[in-house]
Amino acid sequence: MGKPNPANEIGYRVLGEDGKLGGGTGRPTVYWWLGFALCVLFFLATLFPGVLTLASEHTDGEQIGVSGTLLGVLNNPYVFSWIGMILLCVMWMLEYTRRGSIHVAKQERGKQAPTGSFEAEIRLLPTPLHVAWFFGLAVTSVALLVLPWTIDWDLDIFFVWFLWGALLAPVSGAVLGSLVKKTAYARWYRRQAAKNPHGRVMRKAHPFWRSFSYWWRFDLWICGAAMLMIVVGALIWWNLAYLPPGEFGDAEDVQEATGVTIVLLSIGILAMAFGLWACTQFWRSGEDIRTGESAS
């Protein structure tokens, strides 16, 4: 066996001698609550300058500047990106180990050896909570992208709002895809269990679907990208429809924007339909939907 690549070597060290991280107890630890609090504070802090601007514009109050303050620093695109990525990685790991575990892959008897070095198993979210997550993310992303247009907005203040909206829109699409994926798989599993007198479900893996839907999760990536195209297309259409004549641009600008809108909405809707259909085919991967596998 060859020497593991540097990324896998880090993984082996993190998992330790027992080769496992997390127990999936479902109980938040102190570190989980700390990470959650930091994420919420970071999210609210990056939105606060925009909230102050919206409030002052709609109430004719005095605008409060945040440049040179901690809020101004957090809204710097570079600071926002680095802190956001760090918090995202930390919170993802804390949540994953709260609801499941990550361990070194082991070859099971009678099963083809996994292609990844690490495997994970996670407890799925209850469907009502999953639905709430989708609607919460969708409404938040739309609000972040639309509210600045209700005033004469400043890009320096609302840039982070648009960035959040551009991030949450595809995430909401992926969450919708995962909801469809989980629901379709559960129905398939119940049908297969009902056919077997002992309730056992026999899975048969199709290499393409195992790679597409299980290993790389391309179905969810497609849903996320499609949602972003739909939201951006709808936002451009909304501006074309409701902005005063001439404010959007000249006739050539309007014509170009109309073409872009048609392309984005057409491709986005078709891609979303395909992505959601692909999510219903996870059973063809031959894997348990509660599990995952590393790419190397």
Short mmCIF file of C-alpha atoms in Angstrom, two decimals:
data_model
loop_
_atom_site.label_atom_id
_atom_site.label_comp_id
_atom_site.label_asym_id
_atom_site.label_seq_id
_atom_site.Cartn_x
_atom_site.Cartn_y
_atom_site.Cartn_z
CA MET A 1 0.00 0.00 0.00
CA GLY A 2 1.39 3.40 -1.00
CA LYS A 3 1.97 6.30 1.31
CA PRO A 4 -1.24 8.29 1.95
CA ASN A 5 -1.50 11.76 0.49
CA PRO A 6 -1.02 14.75 2.84
CA ALA A 7 -4.77 15.35 3.19
CA ASN A 8 -5.40 11.75 4.24
CA GLU A 9 -2.43 11.86 6.60
CA ILE A 10 -4.04 14.81 8.38
CA GLY A 11 -7.28 12.85 8.58
CA TYR A 12 -5.57 9.85 10.16
CA ARG A 13 -3.97 12.06 12.79
CA VAL A 14 -7.25 13.82 13.60
CA LEU A 15 -9.09 10.51 14.01
CA GLY A 16 -6.40 9.23 16.34
CA GLU A 17 -5.47 5.67 17.22
CA ASP A 18 -9.04 4.36 17.29
CA GLY A 19 -9.66 5.79 13.83
CA LYS A 20 -12.97 7.39 14.79
CA LEU A 21 -14.24 10.88 15.55
CA GLY A 22 -17.62 11.61 17.09
CA GLY A 23 -20.24 9.37 18.58
CA GLY A 24 -23.47 10.72 17.17
CA THR A 25 -25.09 11.12 20.60
CA GLY A 26 -27.15 14.08 19.41
CA ARG A 27 -26.28 16.11 22.51
CA PRO A 28 -24.60 19.46 21.77
CA THR A 29 -21.30 19.91 23.54
CA VAL A 30 -19.94 23.12 25.01
CA TYR A 31 -17.80 23.52 21.91
CA TRP A 32 -20.88 23.08 19.71
CA TRP A 33 -22.74 25.85 21.53
CA LEU A 34 -19.66 28.07 21.39
CA GLY A 35 -19.28 27.51 17.65
CA PHE A 36 -22.99 28.08 17.09
CA ALA A 37 -22.92 31.34 19.07
CA LEU A 38 -19.91 32.59 17.11
CA CYS A 39 -21.61 31.77 13.80
CA VAL A 40 -24.80 33.60 14.79
CA LEU A 41 -22.88 36.63 16.06
CA PHE A 42 -20.79 36.73 12.89
CA PHE A 43 -23.89 36.52 10.69
CA LEU A 44 -25.70 39.29 12.58
CA ALA A 45 -22.61 41.49 12.74
CA THR A 46 -22.14 41.35 8.98
CA LEU A 47 -25.78 42.33 8.43
CA PHE A 48 -25.91 45.10 11.02
CA PRO A 49 -24.52 47.97 8.86
CA GLY A 50 -27.15 47.22 6.24
CA VAL A 51 -29.89 47.07 8.88
CA LEU A 52 -28.84 50.50 10.18
CA THR A 53 -28.86 51.89 6.65
CA LEU A 54 -32.30 50.48 5.88
CA ALA A 55 -33.69 51.81 9.15
CA SER A 56 -32.28 55.30 8.61
CA GLU A 57 -33.50 55.47 5.00
CA HIS A 58 -37.03 54.32 5.80
CA THR A 59 -37.38 56.49 8.92
CA ASP A 60 -35.53 59.59 7.66
CA GLY A 61 -33.17 59.19 10.57
CA GLU A 62 -29.49 59.99 10.73
CA GLN A 63 -27.32 57.37 9.10
CA ILE A 64 -24.78 55.80 11.44
CA GLY A 65 -21.41 54.99 9.96
CA VAL A 66 -19.50 51.85 10.91
CA SER A 67 -16.25 52.43 9.03
CA GLY A 68 -13.25 52.09 11.29
CA THR A 69 -15.19 49.96 13.78
CA LEU A 70 -15.22 46.21 14.34
CA LEU A 71 -18.37 45.96 12.22
CA GLY A 72 -16.57 47.72 9.41
CA VAL A 73 -13.66 45.29 9.65
CA LEU A 74 -15.97 42.26 9.59
CA ASN A 75 -17.66 43.60 6.46
CA ASN A 76 -14.38 43.76 4.60
CA PRO A 77 -14.73 41.11 1.85
CA TYR A 78 -11.39 39.47 2.66
CA VAL A 79 -12.00 39.35 6.41
CA PHE A 80 -15.55 38.14 5.79
CA SER A 81 -14.34 35.33 3.54
CA TRP A 82 -11.61 34.04 5.83
CA ILE A 83 -13.59 34.20 9.08
CA GLY A 84 -16.65 32.78 7.34
CA MET A 85 -14.76 29.81 5.93
CA ILE A 86 -13.11 29.04 9.26
CA LEU A 87 -16.40 29.19 11.17
CA LEU A 88 -18.12 27.10 8.48
CA CYS A 89 -15.51 24.34 8.68
CA VAL A 90 -15.53 24.29 12.47
CA MET A 91 -19.32 24.27 12.75
CA TRP A 92 -19.65 21.62 10.06
CA MET A 93 -17.29 19.32 11.94
CA LEU A 94 -19.01 19.95 15.28
CA GLU A 95 -22.48 19.31 13.83
CA TYR A 96 -21.34 16.24 11.92
CA THR A 97 -19.80 14.64 14.99
CA ARG A 98 -22.86 15.58 17.07
CA ARG A 99 -25.22 13.72 14.75
CA GLY A 100 -22.84 11.04 13.52
CA SER A 101 -19.26 9.86 13.29
CA ILE A 102 -16.32 9.82 10.91
CA HIS A 103 -14.02 6.81 10.82
CA VAL A 104 -11.33 5.12 8.78
CA ALA A 105 -12.89 2.98 6.05
CA LYS A 106 -12.86 -0.75 6.64
CA GLN A 107 -13.52 -3.48 4.13
CA GLU A 108 -16.56 -5.47 5.12
CA ARG A 109 -16.89 -9.16 4.42
CA GLY A 110 -18.76 -9.76 1.19
CA LYS A 111 -18.64 -6.10 0.22
CA GLN A 112 -16.41 -4.43 -2.30
CA ALA A 113 -13.70 -2.36 -0.65
CA PRO A 114 -14.62 1.31 -0.47
CA THR A 115 -12.75 3.67 -2.75
CA GLY A 116 -12.39 6.36 -0.08
CA SER A 117 -10.08 6.34 2.91
CA PHE A 118 -12.74 7.64 5.30
CA GLU A 119 -16.39 6.87 5.84
CA ALA A 120 -19.06 8.74 7.77
CA GLU A 121 -22.46 7.93 9.17
CA ILE A 122 -24.92 10.60 10.26
CA ARG A 123 -28.38 10.72 11.78
CA LEU A 124 -30.77 12.39 9.34
CA LEU A 125 -32.76 15.48 10.24
CA PRO A 126 -36.48 14.98 10.94
CA THR A 127 -38.51 15.91 7.87
CA PRO A 128 -40.38 18.86 9.50
CA LEU A 129 -37.06 20.39 10.57
CA HIS A 130 -35.64 19.75 7.10
CA VAL A 131 -38.59 21.59 5.53
CA ALA A 132 -38.17 24.46 7.99
CA TRP A 133 -34.49 24.73 7.07
CA PHE A 134 -35.35 24.99 3.39
CA PHE A 135 -37.98 27.69 3.79
CA GLY A 136 -35.83 29.59 6.28
CA LEU A 137 -32.85 29.62 3.95
CA ALA A 138 -34.96 30.47 0.90
CA VAL A 139 -36.75 33.38 2.59
CA THR A 140 -33.52 34.72 4.07
CA SER A 141 -31.68 34.62 0.75
CA VAL A 142 -34.53 36.40 -1.05
CA ALA A 143 -34.73 39.05 1.69
CA LEU A 144 -30.98 39.69 1.55
CA LEU A 145 -31.07 40.13 -2.22
CA VAL A 146 -34.29 42.16 -2.45
CA LEU A 147 -34.35 44.50 0.57
CA PRO A 148 -31.38 46.66 -0.54
CA TRP A 149 -33.27 47.53 -3.72
CA THR A 150 -35.95 49.29 -1.65
CA ILE A 151 -33.52 52.18 -1.09
CA ASP A 152 -30.75 53.97 -2.95
CA TRP A 153 -28.23 51.42 -1.70
CA ASP A 154 -24.47 51.64 -1.38
CA LEU A 155 -22.47 48.64 -2.60
CA ASP A 156 -19.86 49.09 0.13
CA ILE A 157 -22.54 48.55 2.77
CA PHE A 158 -24.67 45.90 1.09
CA PHE A 159 -21.94 43.91 -0.64
CA VAL A 160 -21.95 41.39 2.20
CA TRP A 161 -25.75 41.12 1.96
CA PHE A 162 -25.50 40.16 -1.69
CA LEU A 163 -22.67 37.77 -0.89
CA TRP A 164 -24.76 36.09 1.81
CA GLY A 165 -27.69 35.87 -0.59
CA ALA A 166 -25.49 34.37 -3.29
CA LEU A 167 -24.28 31.76 -0.78
CA LEU A 168 -27.62 30.90 0.82
CA ALA A 169 -29.52 30.60 -2.46
CA PRO A 170 -27.57 27.55 -3.72
CA VAL A 171 -27.52 26.11 -0.20
CA SER A 172 -31.32 26.27 -0.13
CA GLY A 173 -31.38 24.46 -3.48
CA ALA A 174 -29.12 21.73 -2.12
CA VAL A 175 -31.29 21.45 1.00
CA LEU A 176 -34.37 21.05 -1.20
CA GLY A 177 -32.57 18.37 -3.20
CA SER A 178 -31.52 16.53 -0.05
CA LEU A 179 -35.11 16.63 1.21
CA VAL A 180 -36.36 15.06 -2.03
CA LYS A 181 -33.47 12.60 -1.95
CA LYS A 182 -34.20 11.48 1.58
CA THR A 183 -37.95 11.21 1.02
CA ALA A 184 -37.62 9.25 -2.22
CA TYR A 185 -35.07 6.88 -0.70
CA ALA A 186 -37.28 6.26 2.35
CA ARG A 187 -40.22 5.34 0.12
CA TRP A 188 -38.05 3.03 -1.96
CA TYR A 189 -36.66 1.41 1.19
CA ARG A 190 -40.14 0.77 2.62
CA ARG A 191 -41.30 -0.79 -0.65
CA GLN A 192 -38.28 -3.09 -0.79
CA ALA A 193 -38.65 -4.07 2.86
CA ALA A 194 -42.32 -4.91 2.31
CA LYS A 195 -41.41 -7.27 -0.53
CA ASN A 196 -39.09 -9.32 1.67
CA PRO A 197 -40.73 -11.49 4.34
CA HIS A 198 -37.80 -10.83 6.68
CA GLY A 199 -37.80 -7.09 6.01
CA ARG A 200 -34.27 -7.14 4.62
CA VAL A 201 -33.40 -4.79 1.77
CA MET A 202 -30.97 -6.00 -0.86
CA ARG A 203 -29.04 -3.21 -2.57
CA LYS A 204 -27.35 -3.42 -5.94
CA ALA A 205 -24.83 -0.73 -6.78
CA HIS A 206 -24.68 0.87 -10.21
CA PRO A 207 -21.17 2.33 -10.67
CA PHE A 208 -22.40 5.51 -12.36
CA TRP A 209 -24.97 6.33 -9.69
CA ARG A 210 -22.61 5.41 -6.89
CA SER A 211 -20.13 7.96 -8.21
CA PHE A 212 -22.71 10.57 -9.25
CA SER A 213 -25.15 10.48 -6.36
CA TYR A 214 -23.21 8.98 -3.45
CA TRP A 215 -19.55 9.78 -3.86
CA TRP A 216 -19.68 13.26 -5.40
CA ARG A 217 -23.30 14.24 -4.63
CA PHE A 218 -23.55 15.86 -8.06
CA ASP A 219 -27.35 15.80 -7.81
CA LEU A 220 -27.21 18.24 -4.89
CA TRP A 221 -24.60 20.41 -6.62
CA ILE A 222 -26.90 20.67 -9.63
CA CYS A 223 -29.85 21.66 -7.44
CA GLY A 224 -27.75 24.32 -5.75
CA ALA A 225 -26.45 25.80 -9.00
CA ALA A 226 -29.94 25.71 -10.50
CA MET A 227 -31.41 27.57 -7.54
CA LEU A 228 -28.76 30.28 -7.85
CA MET A 229 -29.56 30.72 -11.55
CA ILE A 230 -33.28 30.90 -10.83
CA VAL A 231 -32.85 33.46 -8.06
CA VAL A 232 -30.48 35.66 -10.07
CA GLY A 233 -32.75 35.45 -13.12
CA ALA A 234 -35.79 36.34 -11.03
CA LEU A 235 -33.93 39.26 -9.44
CA ILE A 236 -32.99 40.69 -12.85
CA TRP A 237 -36.56 40.22 -14.06
CA TRP A 238 -37.87 41.99 -10.95
CA ASN A 239 -35.59 44.96 -11.61
CA LEU A 240 -36.65 45.10 -15.25
CA ALA A 241 -40.31 45.03 -14.28
CA TYR A 242 -40.38 47.46 -11.35
CA LEU A 243 -37.51 49.93 -11.73
CA PRO A 244 -38.55 53.31 -13.19
CA PRO A 245 -38.00 53.65 -16.96
CA GLY A 246 -34.44 54.62 -17.77
CA GLU A 247 -33.07 53.79 -14.31
CA PHE A 248 -31.98 50.30 -15.31
CA GLY A 249 -30.16 51.58 -18.39
CA ASP A 250 -30.73 52.33 -22.03
CA ALA A 251 -32.65 50.15 -24.48
CA GLU A 252 -29.57 48.06 -25.27
CA ASP A 253 -28.98 47.33 -21.57
CA VAL A 254 -32.60 46.28 -21.15
CA GLN A 255 -32.39 44.00 -24.19
CA GLU A 256 -29.21 42.33 -22.93
CA ALA A 257 -30.64 41.92 -19.43
CA THR A 258 -33.80 40.39 -20.86
CA GLY A 259 -31.75 37.85 -22.80
CA VAL A 260 -29.69 36.98 -19.73
CA THR A 261 -32.87 36.58 -17.68
CA ILE A 262 -34.40 34.19 -20.21
CA VAL A 263 -31.22 32.11 -20.35
CA LEU A 264 -30.81 31.95 -16.57
CA LEU A 265 -34.43 31.03 -15.88
CA SER A 266 -34.61 28.50 -18.71
CA ILE A 267 -31.41 26.70 -17.78
CA GLY A 268 -32.10 27.04 -14.06
CA ILE A 269 -35.58 25.53 -14.21
CA LEU A 270 -34.47 22.65 -16.44
CA ALA A 271 -31.41 21.99 -14.28
CA MET A 272 -33.54 22.04 -11.13
CA ALA A 273 -35.98 19.55 -12.64
CA PHE A 274 -33.12 17.25 -13.63
CA GLY A 275 -31.38 17.65 -10.28
CA LEU A 276 -34.52 16.80 -8.31
CA TRP A 277 -35.16 13.79 -10.54
CA ALA A 278 -31.57 12.64 -10.03
CA CYS A 279 -32.10 12.93 -6.28
CA THR A 280 -34.87 10.34 -6.52
CA GLN A 281 -32.40 7.85 -8.04
CA PHE A 282 -30.08 7.55 -5.05
CA TRP A 283 -31.25 3.98 -4.43
CA ARG A 284 -29.34 2.98 -7.56
CA SER A 285 -26.06 3.77 -5.79
CA GLY A 286 -26.52 0.70 -3.58
CA GLU A 287 -25.56 2.67 -0.48
CA ASP A 288 -27.27 3.76 2.72
CA ILE A 289 -28.34 7.39 2.52
CA ARG A 290 -27.10 7.97 6.06
CA THR A 291 -23.51 7.27 5.06
CA GLY A 292 -20.82 9.06 3.11
CA GLU A 293 -17.35 8.40 1.80
CA SER A 294 -14.29 10.54 1.17
CA ALA A 295 -13.08 11.19 -2.36
CA SER A 296 -9.56 9.89 -1.72
#
